[in-house]
Amino acid sequence: MCGIIGYVGHRRVIPVLLDGLKMLEYRGYDSAGIAYLKDGKIKVSRAEGKLENLDLKLNGKRDEVSFTGLGHTRWATHGVPNERNAHPHTDCKNELVVVHNGIIENYFSLRENLKAEGHEFRSDTDTEVLAHLIEKYFTGDLSEAVARAVQEVEGSYALAAMCTQDGVLVAARYQSPLVLGLGEGEYFLASDIPAFLRYTKDVMFLDDGEMVIVRRDGIQIKKAATGEEVKKKAERITWDAAMAEKAGFKHFMLKEIYEQPQAILNTVRGRVSVEEGEAYLPEIDLSEKELKDIRRVMLVACGTSWHAALLAKYYLEKWVGLPTEVDLASEFRYRSLLIGGDTLTVPISQSGETADTLAGLRIAKEKGSKIISICNVVGSTVSRESHGTIYTHAGPEIGVASTKAFTSQLTALYLLTIYLGRVRGAISKEKARLMIKDIIDLPPLLEDNIKNIHAAVKELALEFYKKRDFLYLGRNYMFPIALEGALKLKEISYIHAEGYAAGEMKHGPIALIDEAMPVVALAPSSPVYDKVLSNVLEVVARRGIVITLADEGDKKVADIATHTLFLPKVSEEMAPILYTVPLQLLAYEIAVLRGCDVDQPRNLAKSVTVE
Ligand code: AGP
């Protein structure tokens, strides 16, 4: 996700834009830029890297006599982070300029058509097509040109546009946030409230399909498709600036847990077709023959990303029939590897900078293996050294404990499974349609249930936050999720927690069972459900405490467990993603009750760039 800001009013615009972008930096910070109107001309200034680089570039210009402008802080989805790809982007004649947050799914075809009509592109971004599309329809009325342009766009956008007409901005949104700040003779538009909260607490939220014309003397909201006027009520924000950066959540981690429906949706967006029964991963720069010649897959990662790799093994072996090995990168890099040109190596890394994972990538590449990575940071070292990268579009993950990046990794690996399964003829079109429908249906289902899940988890946290040990059990698809649940708890609450394959109970862990140690058992319906149930019975028989996560209405497990948290019933393949969320929330609520620093746990770093 990126951050956009726009201003029309009586203040010098450059400081307003820069200060606003500072408050939006949590949304993306790989490059930034502003555009402002001076003497009838559009001035653009952009810089790679942190916002301070742009600030430096604008040194001495903060007092420029200009009162209309746009700003953007980027989290790259298309095009590596550099000045060339930084927003704002202009049309061919530098008479129009656009900033955008979202993903233009049909940007490639739009760009080809616009190029054929003579438009010259200067960046690799999807956003630039918006500038040329608006230029195509611009005959003097910016709002009309924007309204026509967005009718051709597929995907998500919160865009703001400016032309050389002073004191006018036009913005539009679809499935990306856009909020208006209402001042005295001045108006703001932004991705999020913190951008202008210091100037006004009166806001209006745009809804999907709406657009707004912003002038010094007022705003006009319309439906982009029909031009129909929309009346909205202003709302007054009660947050302070710090709270606003977390959108009212107490911690970034909680905000990011709640962002998961959007993160999963954004990771899927533009990559599937239910009708066609296909997943599209053009990032995988391998021919069909190369993909069919793959004899095995090697997944390499650390920490939470390693848990994602463990689940991918089940997906790939079950649905693609490809022997799949998973290794901790810190082990992989030092063992005698039997991989080569017939191996597809998949490094998985949220940051794309983890030293061990990077080392593993380089060794696998030296041995001739094809490298397709799963990454959340465009232009990260892992992505730059891979033959192709499937990006998770989770947006910046600020909390040290990985949450939305993990469920986005699971989503990306699920798409990879469908893609490889279709290419290699292992998954039929009909089955692919069903699998794709499952992942499309998951985000709204999670959105509808996350608050109820959270409420139920809070009660469990209150009862168990003083415990000193936890055991998490899962089988098959749920084994990696048990490991992830344990890792979440231990890394933010500092409670000792172990994840175990439930079938391993008899081989040691059952000796630990007593009234003091809660056991979290993951028991969705599955071919191994009865086996998990017998493990739960083993624990209960020894007076252990069992918290089970199970399908709504599962009386069987509810009758034997100490506590049962019910979750909506989803397909076996979707259950790992869904069941991760209550475990993240349980770790979060327990850590908060224990007074821990949830966003920056002791001894941990967001990205382990050293061995
Ligand atoms: C996740 O909660 C942890 N903070 C940590 O295990 C993390 O997953 C690991 O360091 C790998 O990071 P990466 O995904 O950026 O490579």
XYZ file of C-alpha atoms and ligand atoms in Angstrom:
627
model
C 0.000 0.000 0.000
C 1.116 3.588 -0.588
C 0.171 6.905 0.907
C -1.304 9.779 -1.067
C -2.068 13.342 -0.036
C -3.540 16.386 -1.798
C -4.069 19.989 -0.675
C -5.919 23.061 -1.895
C -6.045 26.131 0.355
C -4.247 29.153 1.742
C -1.132 27.555 3.199
C 2.200 27.102 1.407
C 1.590 23.664 -0.035
C 5.071 22.083 0.149
C 5.299 21.890 3.961
C 1.700 20.617 4.134
C 2.537 17.821 1.675
C 5.840 16.859 3.289
C 4.428 16.836 6.819
C 1.446 14.823 5.583
C 3.684 12.265 3.881
C 5.695 11.929 7.090
C 2.512 10.799 8.828
C 1.818 8.328 6.004
C 5.307 6.794 5.932
C 4.016 3.683 7.713
C 2.126 2.950 4.479
C 5.250 2.759 2.386
C 8.648 4.312 2.292
C 10.703 3.078 -0.641
C 10.385 6.377 -2.529
C 8.355 9.580 -2.366
C 7.439 12.620 -4.405
C 5.325 15.754 -4.630
C 3.837 17.909 -7.378
C 2.808 21.544 -6.899
C 1.445 24.316 -9.065
C 3.540 27.451 -9.492
C 2.938 30.195 -12.036
C 0.623 27.905 -13.983
C 3.203 25.175 -14.289
C 3.357 21.752 -12.603
C 6.573 21.248 -10.639
C 7.476 17.679 -9.673
C 10.107 16.528 -7.203
C 10.749 12.850 -6.410
C 13.383 10.878 -4.506
C 14.277 7.242 -3.970
C 14.407 5.895 -0.438
C 13.174 7.463 2.751
C 11.112 10.630 2.820
C 14.061 12.566 4.229
C 15.718 12.275 0.811
C 12.812 14.148 -0.735
C 12.926 16.648 2.107
C 16.597 17.281 1.360
C 15.844 17.727 -2.327
C 13.237 20.351 -1.499
C 15.534 22.199 0.834
C 14.891 25.910 0.520
C 11.671 25.393 -1.416
C 9.321 24.993 1.522
C 8.283 28.654 1.128
C 7.527 28.387 -2.582
C 4.420 30.463 -3.361
C 2.135 27.578 -4.239
C -1.164 26.505 -2.677
C -2.194 23.424 -4.669
C -0.383 20.117 -4.736
C -0.190 16.337 -4.444
C 2.168 14.008 -2.585
C 2.910 10.293 -2.504
C 4.946 7.856 -0.447
C 5.422 4.543 -2.212
C 5.327 0.846 -1.363
C 6.193 -0.650 -4.737
C 3.945 -3.251 -6.313
C 4.995 -2.769 -9.951
C 8.418 -1.401 -10.858
C 11.409 -1.372 -8.544
C 11.712 1.464 -6.039
C 13.686 4.275 -7.667
C 13.172 7.902 -8.644
C 11.932 6.941 -12.129
C 9.095 4.886 -10.652
C 8.312 7.233 -7.790
C 5.008 9.086 -7.932
C 3.684 11.604 -8.962
C 3.484 10.612 -12.611
C 2.720 13.112 -15.387
C 1.131 12.931 -18.818
C 3.134 13.410 -22.023
C 2.974 17.199 -21.826
C 3.518 17.702 -18.076
C 0.115 19.373 -17.874
C -1.482 16.657 -15.765
C -0.141 14.798 -12.746
C -1.401 11.810 -10.730
C -0.677 9.992 -7.478
C -2.225 6.593 -6.813
C -2.555 3.910 -4.146
C -3.743 0.509 -5.351
C -3.150 -2.039 -8.111
C -4.231 -1.447 -11.726
C -4.820 -5.031 -12.810
C -5.227 -4.274 -16.543
C -2.367 -1.794 -16.708
C -0.456 -3.825 -19.280
C -3.219 -3.770 -21.906
C -4.038 -0.136 -21.131
C -0.390 0.817 -21.544
C -0.068 -1.036 -24.858
C -3.179 0.714 -26.186
C -2.016 4.124 -25.003
C 1.438 3.563 -26.492
C -0.225 2.675 -29.796
C -2.042 6.013 -29.571
C 1.300 7.787 -29.217
C 1.655 8.169 -25.467
C 5.215 7.950 -24.178
C 5.821 6.129 -20.912
C 8.734 6.953 -18.634
C 8.266 4.474 -15.774
C 7.566 0.776 -15.141
C 4.640 1.485 -12.865
C 1.004 0.554 -13.301
C 0.097 4.068 -12.068
C 1.497 5.938 -15.055
C -1.284 4.577 -17.254
C -3.685 6.694 -15.209
C -1.857 9.914 -16.140
C -2.011 9.077 -19.858
C -5.581 7.799 -19.679
C -6.726 11.065 -18.085
C -4.703 12.956 -20.706
C -6.509 10.999 -23.413
C -9.894 12.258 -22.188
C -8.839 15.726 -21.024
C -10.520 18.524 -22.946
C -10.303 21.140 -20.202
C -12.526 19.569 -17.524
C -10.325 17.470 -15.214
C -13.225 15.840 -13.365
C -14.786 14.648 -16.605
C -11.460 13.240 -17.798
C -10.919 11.382 -14.517
C -14.493 10.039 -14.569
C -14.001 8.657 -18.059
C -10.536 7.280 -17.333
C -11.532 5.242 -14.283
C -14.292 3.536 -16.269
C -11.520 1.714 -18.174
C -9.575 0.697 -15.097
C -9.785 -2.760 -13.488
C -8.311 -3.138 -10.037
C -8.053 -0.900 -7.022
C -7.274 2.781 -6.878
C -7.318 5.818 -4.684
C -6.055 8.421 -7.116
C -5.657 12.184 -7.032
C -5.060 14.284 -10.133
C -4.067 17.893 -10.747
C -3.779 19.939 -13.953
C -2.405 23.434 -14.535
C -5.708 24.978 -13.386
C -4.920 26.518 -10.002
C -6.850 25.491 -6.930
C -8.463 22.335 -8.320
C -7.842 18.674 -7.449
C -9.885 15.673 -8.530
C -9.775 12.318 -6.745
C -11.510 8.965 -7.125
C -11.506 5.677 -5.223
C -12.264 2.037 -5.699
C -11.209 -0.540 -3.052
C -8.449 1.744 -1.739
C -9.077 4.242 1.056
C -9.563 7.948 0.420
C -10.555 10.431 3.093
C -11.235 14.185 2.855
C -10.098 16.716 5.466
C -12.392 19.751 5.709
C -10.718 22.988 6.867
C -11.554 26.696 6.750
C -11.041 27.643 3.100
C -8.730 24.676 2.707
C -9.274 21.034 1.863
C -7.174 17.911 2.143
C -7.456 14.478 0.608
C -5.412 11.514 1.761
C -5.135 7.745 2.114
C -5.474 8.074 5.845
C -6.416 10.640 8.474
C -2.971 11.157 10.065
C -1.879 13.037 6.919
C -3.912 16.130 7.840
C -5.079 15.551 11.417
C -2.918 18.440 12.661
C -4.966 20.858 10.503
C -8.512 19.516 10.884
C -10.462 16.803 12.643
C -13.475 17.115 10.331
C -13.438 14.393 7.717
C -15.514 12.733 5.028
C -14.859 9.221 3.760
C -15.270 8.501 0.068
C -16.881 5.198 -0.863
C -16.109 2.894 -3.778
C -17.090 4.354 -7.141
C -17.143 7.924 -5.846
C -15.028 10.858 -6.920
C -14.523 14.352 -5.558
C -13.705 17.743 -7.030
C -11.806 19.825 -4.495
C -11.634 23.620 -4.774
C -10.750 26.372 -2.288
C -14.411 27.281 -1.952
C -15.647 23.725 -1.387
C -15.922 20.130 -2.491
C -18.291 18.275 -4.781
C -18.715 14.492 -4.451
C -20.148 12.508 -7.347
C -20.579 8.955 -8.563
C -17.781 8.508 -11.104
C -19.872 6.359 -13.427
C -22.977 8.556 -13.618
C -21.984 12.009 -12.376
C -24.835 11.809 -9.852
C -24.275 14.166 -6.899
C -23.546 12.454 -3.531
C -24.332 14.151 -0.241
C -22.225 13.130 2.775
C -22.121 14.049 6.433
C -18.847 15.263 7.903
C -17.495 13.288 10.867
C -15.298 14.579 13.675
C -12.255 12.464 14.590
C -11.468 12.042 18.274
C -8.106 10.261 17.876
C -4.783 11.905 18.567
C -2.036 11.761 15.901
C -0.255 8.707 17.372
C -3.475 6.693 17.477
C -4.364 7.876 13.981
C -1.159 6.402 12.484
C -2.463 3.038 13.694
C -5.913 3.879 12.357
C -7.226 3.823 15.911
C -5.673 0.439 16.777
C -3.524 0.249 19.902
C -0.614 -1.427 18.091
C 0.578 -1.870 14.525
C 0.397 -5.634 15.055
C -3.336 -5.514 15.783
C -3.923 -3.175 12.840
C -2.019 -5.589 10.601
C -3.996 -8.584 11.890
C -7.164 -6.743 10.911
C -5.683 -5.808 7.524
C -5.409 -9.467 6.540
C -8.632 -9.693 4.500
C -7.368 -6.782 2.383
C -3.837 -8.181 2.218
C -5.096 -11.578 1.023
C -7.407 -9.894 -1.487
C -4.562 -7.700 -2.776
C -2.286 -10.734 -3.125
C -4.931 -12.532 -5.199
C -5.992 -9.463 -7.179
C -5.283 -9.693 -10.900
C -3.837 -13.199 -10.602
C -6.858 -15.476 -10.998
C -9.864 -16.092 -13.190
C -12.681 -18.287 -11.926
C -14.206 -18.424 -15.413
C -10.942 -19.531 -17.023
C -9.998 -21.721 -14.062
C -6.490 -20.294 -14.184
C -3.957 -18.583 -11.929
C -1.701 -16.086 -13.697
C 1.848 -15.594 -12.426
C 3.723 -13.782 -15.214
C 6.424 -12.999 -12.662
C 7.542 -16.623 -13.028
C 9.940 -16.079 -15.887
C 10.127 -19.758 -16.830
C 8.818 -21.410 -19.998
C 6.116 -24.053 -19.893
C 8.782 -26.621 -20.789
C 11.026 -25.477 -17.917
C 8.077 -25.696 -15.558
C 7.224 -29.188 -16.784
C 10.872 -30.287 -16.465
C 10.972 -29.465 -12.758
C 11.468 -32.684 -10.811
C 11.396 -31.314 -7.274
C 10.795 -28.178 -5.261
C 13.056 -26.862 -2.501
C 11.465 -24.344 -0.117
C 13.913 -22.299 1.965
C 13.040 -19.783 4.692
C 13.351 -18.743 8.333
C 10.902 -18.288 11.200
C 7.325 -17.579 10.236
C 8.235 -17.793 6.550
C 9.509 -21.318 7.187
C 6.081 -22.198 8.571
C 4.583 -20.963 5.300
C 7.028 -23.216 3.465
C 5.950 -26.200 5.555
C 2.329 -25.686 4.535
C 3.311 -25.223 0.884
C 4.848 -28.708 0.972
C 1.437 -30.196 1.697
C -0.208 -28.087 -1.022
C 2.389 -28.854 -3.700
C 2.708 -32.574 -3.029
C -1.053 -33.068 -2.844
C -2.104 -30.945 -5.808
C 0.909 -30.830 -8.119
C 2.487 -34.214 -7.338
C 5.912 -32.584 -7.048
C 8.299 -33.950 -4.398
C 8.818 -30.955 -2.123
C 11.503 -30.444 0.471
C 11.486 -27.720 3.117
C 14.545 -26.511 4.961
C 15.471 -23.829 7.442
C 17.745 -21.495 5.528
C 20.299 -21.559 8.344
C 20.572 -25.359 7.933
C 20.191 -25.408 4.158
C 23.186 -23.159 3.580
C 25.581 -25.503 5.402
C 24.490 -28.945 4.357
C 25.492 -31.056 1.328
C 22.807 -30.078 -1.135
C 21.581 -32.489 -3.776
C 19.882 -29.935 -5.993
C 20.452 -28.807 -9.558
C 18.807 -27.706 -12.762
C 15.792 -29.975 -12.153
C 15.025 -28.236 -8.859
C 12.809 -25.205 -8.388
C 14.059 -23.395 -5.295
C 11.558 -21.088 -3.593
C 13.051 -18.725 -1.011
C 10.268 -17.200 1.116
C 10.948 -13.930 2.890
C 8.734 -11.025 3.987
C 11.644 -8.578 4.096
C 13.632 -10.089 1.254
C 16.774 -9.291 3.263
C 17.134 -12.218 5.702
C 20.797 -13.198 5.576
C 20.328 -16.962 5.848
C 17.596 -17.055 3.213
C 19.699 -14.913 0.877
C 22.685 -17.202 1.382
C 20.501 -20.208 0.596
C 19.240 -18.536 -2.566
C 22.779 -17.867 -3.789
C 23.942 -21.440 -3.138
C 20.915 -22.920 -4.906
C 21.464 -20.565 -7.850
C 25.139 -21.584 -8.088
C 24.001 -25.198 -8.319
C 21.849 -24.381 -11.326
C 18.474 -24.357 -9.593
C 15.745 -22.004 -10.853
C 14.841 -19.457 -8.163
C 11.282 -18.192 -7.747
C 10.932 -16.246 -4.502
C 7.940 -15.155 -2.442
C 8.561 -11.665 -1.112
C 6.715 -8.699 0.361
C 9.209 -6.003 -0.571
C 9.591 -5.048 -4.236
C 13.221 -4.565 -5.154
C 14.539 -6.353 -2.045
C 17.786 -8.293 -2.417
C 16.056 -11.678 -2.503
C 13.699 -10.475 -5.255
C 16.518 -8.904 -7.284
C 18.570 -12.105 -7.198
C 15.676 -14.424 -8.101
C 14.678 -15.480 -11.613
C 11.196 -14.341 -10.669
C 9.334 -13.115 -7.582
C 5.723 -13.599 -6.607
C 5.067 -10.547 -4.474
C 2.694 -10.666 -1.551
C 0.807 -7.370 -1.624
C 0.441 -7.132 2.130
C 1.849 -3.625 2.315
C 4.475 -2.603 4.867
C 4.442 -4.815 7.951
C 5.580 -2.648 10.859
C 5.003 -5.035 13.760
C 8.042 -7.250 14.315
C 5.803 -10.295 14.657
C 4.730 -11.238 11.159
C 0.971 -11.533 10.658
C -0.507 -10.231 7.388
C 2.695 -11.121 5.534
C 2.337 -14.732 6.675
C -1.260 -15.202 5.529
C -0.318 -13.410 2.297
C 2.579 -15.859 1.853
C 0.155 -18.766 2.313
C -2.075 -17.126 -0.305
C 0.793 -16.680 -2.767
C 1.926 -20.294 -2.267
C -1.652 -21.462 -2.818
C -1.719 -19.529 -6.109
C 1.647 -21.049 -7.043
C 0.138 -24.487 -6.387
C -2.788 -23.800 -8.717
C -0.472 -22.297 -11.337
C 1.978 -25.219 -11.340
C -0.870 -27.726 -11.112
C -2.515 -26.279 -14.218
C 0.714 -25.972 -16.216
C 1.706 -29.548 -15.384
C -1.793 -30.909 -15.970
C -2.137 -32.052 -12.368
C -5.158 -29.829 -11.593
C -8.210 -29.845 -13.878
C -9.881 -26.612 -14.942
C -12.940 -27.532 -12.867
C -10.880 -28.175 -9.740
C -8.930 -24.950 -10.309
C -12.210 -23.023 -10.515
C -13.248 -24.401 -7.124
C -9.834 -23.695 -5.579
C -9.865 -20.136 -6.927
C -13.379 -19.522 -5.669
C -12.250 -20.659 -2.199
C -9.468 -18.067 -1.988
C -11.706 -15.315 -3.387
C -14.405 -16.087 -0.804
C -11.992 -16.144 2.138
C -11.270 -12.382 2.620
C -14.928 -11.302 2.994
C -15.598 -14.264 5.277
C -12.636 -13.295 7.453
C -13.724 -9.647 7.417
C -17.218 -10.604 8.588
C -15.974 -12.815 11.431
C -12.756 -11.279 12.734
C -14.431 -9.114 15.383
C -16.376 -12.057 16.850
C -13.253 -14.212 16.793
C -11.364 -11.441 18.563
C -14.025 -11.131 21.262
C -13.909 -14.858 21.970
C -10.102 -14.838 22.040
C -10.057 -11.987 24.558
C -11.900 -14.193 27.060
C -9.390 -17.012 26.565
C -6.490 -14.586 27.001
C -7.928 -13.331 30.286
C -8.078 -16.897 31.612
C -4.645 -18.051 30.453
C -2.293 -15.052 30.237
C -0.498 -15.963 33.467
C 0.419 -19.470 32.300
C 4.104 -20.267 31.893
C 3.965 -22.903 29.158
C 1.741 -23.658 26.167
C 1.643 -26.579 23.759
C 0.131 -26.145 20.273
C -0.951 -29.271 18.392
C -1.901 -29.763 14.773
C -1.813 -32.449 12.112
C -1.181 -32.284 8.366
C -2.151 -28.796 7.098
C -2.518 -27.670 10.708
C 0.926 -28.738 11.880
C 2.675 -25.645 10.396
C -0.103 -23.493 11.870
C 0.494 -25.004 15.313
C 4.151 -24.055 14.964
C 3.184 -20.526 13.880
C 0.757 -20.112 16.778
C 3.475 -21.118 19.222
C 6.003 -18.779 17.640
C 3.588 -15.817 17.786
C 2.966 -16.417 21.480
C 6.589 -16.889 22.483
C 7.982 -13.948 20.495
C 5.623 -11.284 21.838
C 4.548 -12.552 25.288
C 7.830 -14.312 26.201
C 5.847 -17.352 27.402
C 7.491 -20.675 26.534
C 5.339 -22.242 23.787
C 5.947 -25.268 21.594
C 4.223 -26.315 18.386
C 4.058 -30.060 17.805
C 2.659 -32.531 15.337
C -0.312 -33.885 17.289
C 0.624 -37.437 16.346
C 3.887 -36.976 18.231
C 2.189 -36.700 21.634
C 2.946 -40.296 22.600
C 6.601 -39.827 21.617
C 7.363 -37.421 24.448
C 5.223 -34.281 24.835
C 2.475 -36.189 26.662
C 4.830 -36.319 29.636
C 4.377 -32.566 29.939
C 0.602 -32.681 30.369
C -0.711 -31.300 33.652
C -3.299 -28.776 34.886
C -0.833 -25.924 34.486
C -0.087 -26.092 30.775
C -2.820 -25.177 28.284
C -2.832 -27.242 25.075
C -4.161 -25.517 21.949
C -5.432 -28.130 19.486
C -6.373 -27.238 15.915
C -9.275 -29.454 14.864
C -11.033 -28.336 11.673
C -12.835 -31.028 9.731
C -10.243 -32.953 7.723
C -9.193 -36.528 6.935
C -7.185 -36.495 10.190
C -9.937 -34.938 12.378
C -10.595 -38.168 14.340
C -6.877 -38.549 14.989
C -6.722 -35.027 16.420
C -9.753 -35.790 18.541
C -7.986 -38.806 20.035
C -5.014 -36.585 20.845
C -7.386 -34.176 22.617
C -8.801 -37.109 24.583
C -5.268 -38.178 25.574
C -4.695 -34.724 27.066
C -8.072 -34.518 28.801
C -7.576 -38.011 30.250
C -4.492 -36.661 32.026
C -6.386 -33.692 33.420
C -4.818 -31.394 30.840
C -6.449 -28.141 29.721
C -7.411 -28.204 26.044
C -8.397 -25.173 23.986
C -9.602 -26.457 20.622
C -10.233 -24.441 17.476
C -12.928 -26.216 15.459
C -15.671 -25.790 12.887
C -18.825 -23.993 13.943
C -21.314 -26.513 15.327
C -18.738 -29.215 16.030
C -20.434 -30.705 19.106
C -18.072 -33.696 19.225
C -14.978 -31.673 20.055
C -16.866 -29.170 22.191
C -18.023 -31.986 24.477
C -14.484 -33.112 25.311
C -12.375 -29.943 25.239
C -12.070 -27.523 28.141
C -12.709 -24.597 25.758
C -13.670 -24.530 22.099
C -13.327 -21.550 19.782
C -15.631 -22.069 16.803
C -14.659 -20.855 13.346
C -16.618 -20.718 10.092
C -16.316 -23.919 8.080
C -14.043 -23.506 5.060
C -12.293 -25.885 2.673
C -9.388 -27.937 4.019
C -6.978 -25.777 1.999
C -8.352 -22.497 3.387
C -8.464 -23.642 7.028
C -4.729 -23.006 7.649
C -5.135 -19.349 6.643
C -8.325 -18.863 8.644
C -7.077 -20.697 11.769
C -3.935 -18.566 11.886
C -5.924 -15.438 12.766
C -7.270 -16.485 16.195
C -3.794 -17.716 17.111
C -2.336 -14.310 16.201
C -5.058 -12.612 18.260
C -4.496 -14.962 21.230
C -0.780 -14.158 21.245
C -1.552 -10.450 20.898
C -4.118 -10.288 23.728
C -1.961 -12.355 26.104
C 1.058 -10.147 25.377
C -0.972 -6.983 26.020
C -2.250 -8.379 29.328
C 1.346 -9.149 30.266
C 2.372 -5.588 29.484
C 4.784 -6.608 26.718
C 5.984 -4.332 23.924
C 3.890 -5.984 21.243
C 5.226 -4.105 18.212
C 8.859 -4.290 19.217
C 9.417 -7.396 21.363
C 12.682 -7.631 23.286
C 15.753 -9.027 21.475
C 13.954 -9.192 18.095
C 14.438 -7.309 14.817
C 11.989 -7.052 11.956
C 14.547 -8.299 9.505
C 17.521 -10.480 10.495
C 20.088 -9.266 8.005
C 23.015 -10.911 9.804
C 23.746 -14.581 10.568
C 8.022 -13.601 12.440
O 6.987 -13.328 13.401
C 9.367 -13.429 13.048
N 9.531 -12.069 13.412
C 10.532 -14.008 12.248
O 10.516 -15.376 12.503
C 10.533 -13.825 10.716
O 9.508 -14.586 10.144
C 11.873 -14.354 10.180
O 12.915 -13.571 10.717
C 11.961 -14.365 8.656
O 11.867 -13.042 8.185
P 11.625 -12.819 6.604
O 10.308 -13.406 6.292
O 11.664 -11.334 6.431
O 12.726 -13.518 5.861
